[in-house]
Structures are given as C-alpha cells and as structure tokens.
Amino acid sequence: MRSTDRNTARDARELGNRTVLHRILAVLGAFDTSTTRLGLAELCRRAGLPKTTVHRIAGELVEERLLVRDEQGLYALGMRLFEIGELVPVHRTLSSVALPIMEDLREATRKRVHLAVLDGIDVVYVEILGATSIDVGSRPGGRIPAHATGVGKVILAYSPTATIQARLEAGLPALTPRTITTKDALVADLRKIRSIGMSLDLEESHLGVSCVAAPVFGFNKRIRAGLSITGPIGSMDPGLLGPAVRTAAFTLSRALRDAGL
Amino acid sequence: MRSTDRNTARDARELGNRTVLHRILAVLGAFDTSTTRLGLAELCRRAGLPKTTVHRIAGELVEERLLVRDEQGLYALGMRLFEIGELVPVHRTLSSVALPIMEDLREATRKRVHLAVLDGIDVVYVEILGATSIDVGSRPGGRIPAHATGVGKVILAYSPTATIQARLEAGLPALTPRTITTKDALVADLRKIRSIGMSLDLEESHLGVSCVAAPVFGFNKRIRAGLSITGPIGSMDPGLLGPAVRTAAFTLSRALRDAGL
C-alpha cells in the first residue's frame, strides 16, 4: 500500500469513527431537563438521524448502560453516565472540599448557595445547596453565559485578559433586561468587582433574583471557582451578606491550597 | 446486492461501531477516583489499546469536550461528562426533591446523610450531605454491592423477589469481616428490616462505621431509594436515630408521590 493510500484509508477510518462519536453524542444530546424519556421516533427527530441508525446506536448504549429502556419502550439516560460524570475532577475534587463550607454558609444565611466553575465562556454550576421560596433557575450541571451571572462575573474579573476577550468576542446575550450587554459596562463592572472583592448580580440572570458572589482561588492563586448566595431580590442585602460569602470563599480558597488543589 | 450481502455489510458495520463505542468507554474508563489525570502511555496501558488508537480517540474526545488536556499534556475527564451525568433522571428528579429533606435531616442529627438507588445488584450513591470526623468510604457516584450496606439492604428488603435472587446469584462478597455473606443470614435480615421499617449496618460496609437506613417509595408505592445516616459506630444509637431517618424517608416518599415520581 502506498503512503497516500494509507493516508486515505486512515482519513476514511477517522471520519467513520468521528461520525460514530458524533452520532452517539447526538443521541445522548436528545435528552434535556424537560425531556427525560423519549420514544424511538422522537429520539430520531431530536438526534437528526434515521431510525435504523438510532435504533442500532440506542441498543448499544443500552447494552453499555449509558441508556436505559423502560417497560413502555421509552429511553432515558442511564446511571453509568452519572457515575462517569461524578469522576470529572473539576467537579469532584472541588466539591469534596467545598461542600462542608457551603453547608456552613447555607446554615448561617439560609440562602441558596451556588458553586460554579468557568468552562470556556460559560459557567457551569457544580454544587447547589438550599431550596428557595422562588424559582431561581439554577441546577447542578446547568450552563449559563459567564457575563450574565454573579458567579460568572466574579470568575471573569480574576481571569486572564484572554478569557475576558473570548467572552466579549462571543457576544454578551441578554438573559433579562438587566443583563450587562455592552463591553464598556462589563469591563467597568469587572474593575469594580476586583476593587471590592465580590460581585453583585441584580436580576441579571433571572428576574426577581439577586446574588452576591466571591472568588475562590486554588493552588498558584489561580481563580478556580465562584461561590455565591442567591435569593429573591428584596431579601438580599449585599452589605450584610457580602462578608459571609467572602469569608466562606476565603476559607475554601485556603482549604484548596492546603490540599494542593 | 443480495439480502445476505446486505446483512453481512450491516453486521460488519455494527461490529465496527460497537468496537468504537467499546474503545471510547475503555478510554473514559481508564480514569478513576485516585487517577484523575493520565499521560498517553498510561492511558493506553489502562485502556488496553494501542497508542495510535488511543491518540486518535482521545483527540476526538477532547474536541467534543468529553476529555480535557492540560499544559503538561495530561488528559482528564471533561465538564461535558458532568453536564450529561447531571441530566440522568434517576439522579436529577430524585435529588431535586430529596435535597431539602436531606438538609433538614443533616441539621437535626449532625450525621452524614446518604441517598442511594439500586442499579442492577449494586447501590449507587446519588447525594451525600455532611462531613464526618472519620472516613466512611462513601462518595456521590460510588457503587457498592447492595447486600453490604444499610441503604442497599433496605432497598433489597422492599424489592421484588427476582431482584433479591439476582443479588444472591451474583454472590455476597465481604467488604468487612461483618458483611452478611450467607443467603440464610441475608434473607433473615431482610425479613427483620421489613418488620421494623429500617435497616441497620453495623460495620458491614466499612469498619468503625455504622448506619441506619429507611426505604423511600415513589409513585405506585414502588421502592425508589434508600435514605440513611452514617457515623462512627460509637456515636450511632439506632433507637434514637431510627425515628429521624424514618420520618425523613416518609416525607420524601410523600413528596415523590405528590410530584408523580
């Protein structure tokens, strides 16, 4: 076999494999928070793949416990995905150190406590403690544009310029009429956050909801996460709650550094 | 193309795809709680696959954010796996209803609170609240044989006979010298659990640790989960703690039924 033939064969194989991974992710990606169980027809429609393909892939995924199929023949995401997800180190090592401190903050403030990390230009909630009287629109594993939330802004404020630039270049979509949507306003807010050591989110991610967030640093003093407390806007006094969140964030930062994380 | 040719072609394609899924899972499965970052050589060794294959698959997984690669070139599981895992309905719907009740139980007892579900013949911890003074060996996403732990035994006690039979047929491995390892002893313990409405785990899963667990029922009064509190064996008085766990489990069962879960 000539070298070009080998390359062509390899390219074809790579294309084939990539297609398989894409198809697997298209099937898994068909499920979301409001659609947890799907029949074959709807699974095909959402995955954008033909019935025979989805039937075959779903069968393999069931065999590997990445999907389960109930008595009515509906598919759902399987426990093995949860088990793999729990091993993701950004989540696991951070959560194990953070949870006791988050419990203390919850007990002291009776607010909903969030821990989030930056992933690209969004934040992802890794741990949430505490119910609230109103829906604040957050859930573990939930993803939100970093500029539009308290935890996201506080992480951006202490991130390298390139990270902030990436967020600006991707645009600043509005989640509510109060979301910061211009470059100048965001840059000014980030400067303010650095000067007071915490960020405020006044109905910027969810109407009726506000939040106070403080930065969490790890090994090398690098920004690792944002810690926040959230509640109905009338119940949140930043002057009162800021010191509590900042204290917990300092404690968590020191615990991470002590653990070499 | 004759029908048999088509079948052969389809079989070959299915075999190819299945191999790809197997390989992907072999690469993802190379990571565990103690090994969160891996270089290419060690990744190959653990996945049992040749270097070129792992290099290609890992590259695709990085592209899809299922893996991340750090500055030193080490691979780790990526946030997208955590995000997908958080959508698994057994975990998500149960956790959202259970967490406030678990927080109350934690506050009232100051013990470590576990929520676990049965998956096959094992239990998987879906939520854990509360640090303990000693290592009790449990973590969210952790898997343990059902007969060897309080939450597992209480779920088995209220499960269909076929489920108990499957556990018995798979064997009753000992996690400690106190784990129940004979069929007769397990059957007798499950009968006792049904009569008192809770299970005790006296150093059966971890030496020095005991636990009291109560059953959580969902829609159709089917067993859904086990709720437990855990602590150092000297600090656990079942007579005192049993009513607290049972109360929380009743509350959670009613909340699940009210939510149609």
mmCIF file with all atom_site columns, N, CA and C in Angstrom, chain B residues 21 25 42 65 70 75 88 106 141 172 197 246 255 261:
data_model
loop_
_atom_site.group_PDB
_atom_site.id
_atom_site.type_symbol
_atom_site.label_atom_id
_atom_site.label_alt_id
_atom_site.label_comp_id
_atom_site.label_asym_id
_atom_site.label_entity_id
_atom_site.label_seq_id
_atom_site.pdbx_PDB_ins_code
_atom_site.Cartn_x
_atom_site.Cartn_y
_atom_site.Cartn_z
_atom_site.occupancy
_atom_site.B_iso_or_equiv
_atom_site.pdbx_formal_charge
_atom_site.auth_seq_id
_atom_site.auth_comp_id
_atom_site.auth_asym_id
_atom_site.auth_atom_id
_atom_site.pdbx_PDB_model_num
ATOM 1  N N  . LEU B 1 21  ? -17.562 2.295   20.181 1.00 0.00 ? 21  LEU B N  1
ATOM 2  C CA . LEU B 1 21  ? -18.149 2.611   21.487 1.00 0.00 ? 21  LEU B CA 1
ATOM 3  C C  . LEU B 1 21  ? -17.355 1.941   22.613 1.00 0.00 ? 21  LEU B C  1
ATOM 4  N N  . LEU B 1 25  ? -15.358 3.876   25.591 1.00 0.00 ? 25  LEU B N  1
ATOM 5  C CA . LEU B 1 25  ? -15.596 3.606   27.005 1.00 0.00 ? 25  LEU B CA 1
ATOM 6  C C  . LEU B 1 25  ? -14.345 3.066   27.692 1.00 0.00 ? 25  LEU B C  1
ATOM 7  N N  . GLU B 1 42  ? 0.196   5.842   29.858 1.00 0.00 ? 42  GLU B N  1
ATOM 8  C CA . GLU B 1 42  ? -0.569  5.185   30.916 1.00 0.00 ? 42  GLU B CA 1
ATOM 9  C C  . GLU B 1 42  ? -2.025  4.992   30.486 1.00 0.00 ? 42  GLU B C  1
ATOM 10 N N  . ARG B 1 65  ? -15.118 17.834  24.050 1.00 0.00 ? 65  ARG B N  1
ATOM 11 C CA . ARG B 1 65  ? -15.112 18.242  25.460 1.00 0.00 ? 65  ARG B CA 1
ATOM 12 C C  . ARG B 1 65  ? -15.485 17.116  26.433 1.00 0.00 ? 65  ARG B C  1
ATOM 13 N N  . ASP B 1 70  ? -4.350  19.155  29.685 1.00 0.00 ? 70  ASP B N  1
ATOM 14 C CA . ASP B 1 70  ? -3.737  20.312  30.349 1.00 0.00 ? 70  ASP B CA 1
ATOM 15 C C  . ASP B 1 70  ? -2.399  20.680  29.716 1.00 0.00 ? 70  ASP B C  1
ATOM 16 N N  . TYR B 1 75  ? -4.300  14.032  30.167 1.00 0.00 ? 75  TYR B N  1
ATOM 17 C CA . TYR B 1 75  ? -5.737  14.012  29.900 1.00 0.00 ? 75  TYR B CA 1
ATOM 18 C C  . TYR B 1 75  ? -6.532  13.879  31.194 1.00 0.00 ? 75  TYR B C  1
ATOM 19 N N  . VAL B 1 88  ? -29.132 12.725  34.129 1.00 0.00 ? 88  VAL B N  1
ATOM 20 C CA . VAL B 1 88  ? -29.669 11.369  34.326 1.00 0.00 ? 88  VAL B CA 1
ATOM 21 C C  . VAL B 1 88  ? -30.878 11.451  35.268 1.00 0.00 ? 88  VAL B C  1
ATOM 22 N N  . ARG B 1 106 ? -29.854 16.322  58.073 1.00 0.00 ? 106 ARG B N  1
ATOM 23 C CA . ARG B 1 106 ? -28.475 16.635  58.444 1.00 0.00 ? 106 ARG B CA 1
ATOM 24 C C  . ARG B 1 106 ? -28.437 17.604  59.630 1.00 0.00 ? 106 ARG B C  1
ATOM 25 N N  . GLY B 1 141 ? -21.871 8.987   43.342 1.00 0.00 ? 141 GLY B N  1
ATOM 26 C CA . GLY B 1 141 ? -21.471 8.204   42.176 1.00 0.00 ? 141 GLY B CA 1
ATOM 27 C C  . GLY B 1 141 ? -20.770 6.909   42.552 1.00 0.00 ? 141 GLY B C  1
ATOM 28 N N  . LEU B 1 172 ? -22.248 -12.937 47.540 1.00 0.00 ? 172 LEU B N  1
ATOM 29 C CA . LEU B 1 172 ? -22.318 -11.946 48.614 1.00 0.00 ? 172 LEU B CA 1
ATOM 30 C C  . LEU B 1 172 ? -20.910 -11.661 49.131 1.00 0.00 ? 172 LEU B C  1
ATOM 31 N N  . GLY B 1 197 ? -39.149 -1.652  59.511 1.00 0.00 ? 197 GLY B N  1
ATOM 32 C CA . GLY B 1 197 ? -39.207 -0.494  58.617 1.00 0.00 ? 197 GLY B CA 1
ATOM 33 C C  . GLY B 1 197 ? -37.895 0.256   58.477 1.00 0.00 ? 197 GLY B C  1
ATOM 34 N N  . ARG B 1 246 ? -36.527 7.544   59.528 1.00 0.00 ? 246 ARG B N  1
ATOM 35 C CA . ARG B 1 246 ? -37.808 7.062   59.010 1.00 0.00 ? 246 ARG B CA 1
ATOM 36 C C  . ARG B 1 246 ? -38.734 8.228   58.699 1.00 0.00 ? 246 ARG B C  1
ATOM 37 N N  . ALA B 1 255 ? -43.467 13.302  49.159 1.00 0.00 ? 255 ALA B N  1
ATOM 38 C CA . ALA B 1 255 ? -43.122 14.362  48.199 1.00 0.00 ? 255 ALA B CA 1
ATOM 39 C C  . ALA B 1 255 ? -42.968 13.789  46.789 1.00 0.00 ? 255 ALA B C  1
ATOM 40 N N  . LEU B 1 261 ? -43.735 11.180  40.870 1.00 0.00 ? 261 LEU B N  1
ATOM 41 C CA . LEU B 1 261 ? -42.490 10.465  40.583 1.00 0.00 ? 261 LEU B CA 1
ATOM 42 C C  . LEU B 1 261 ? -42.527 9.094   41.271 1.00 0.00 ? 261 LEU B C  1
#
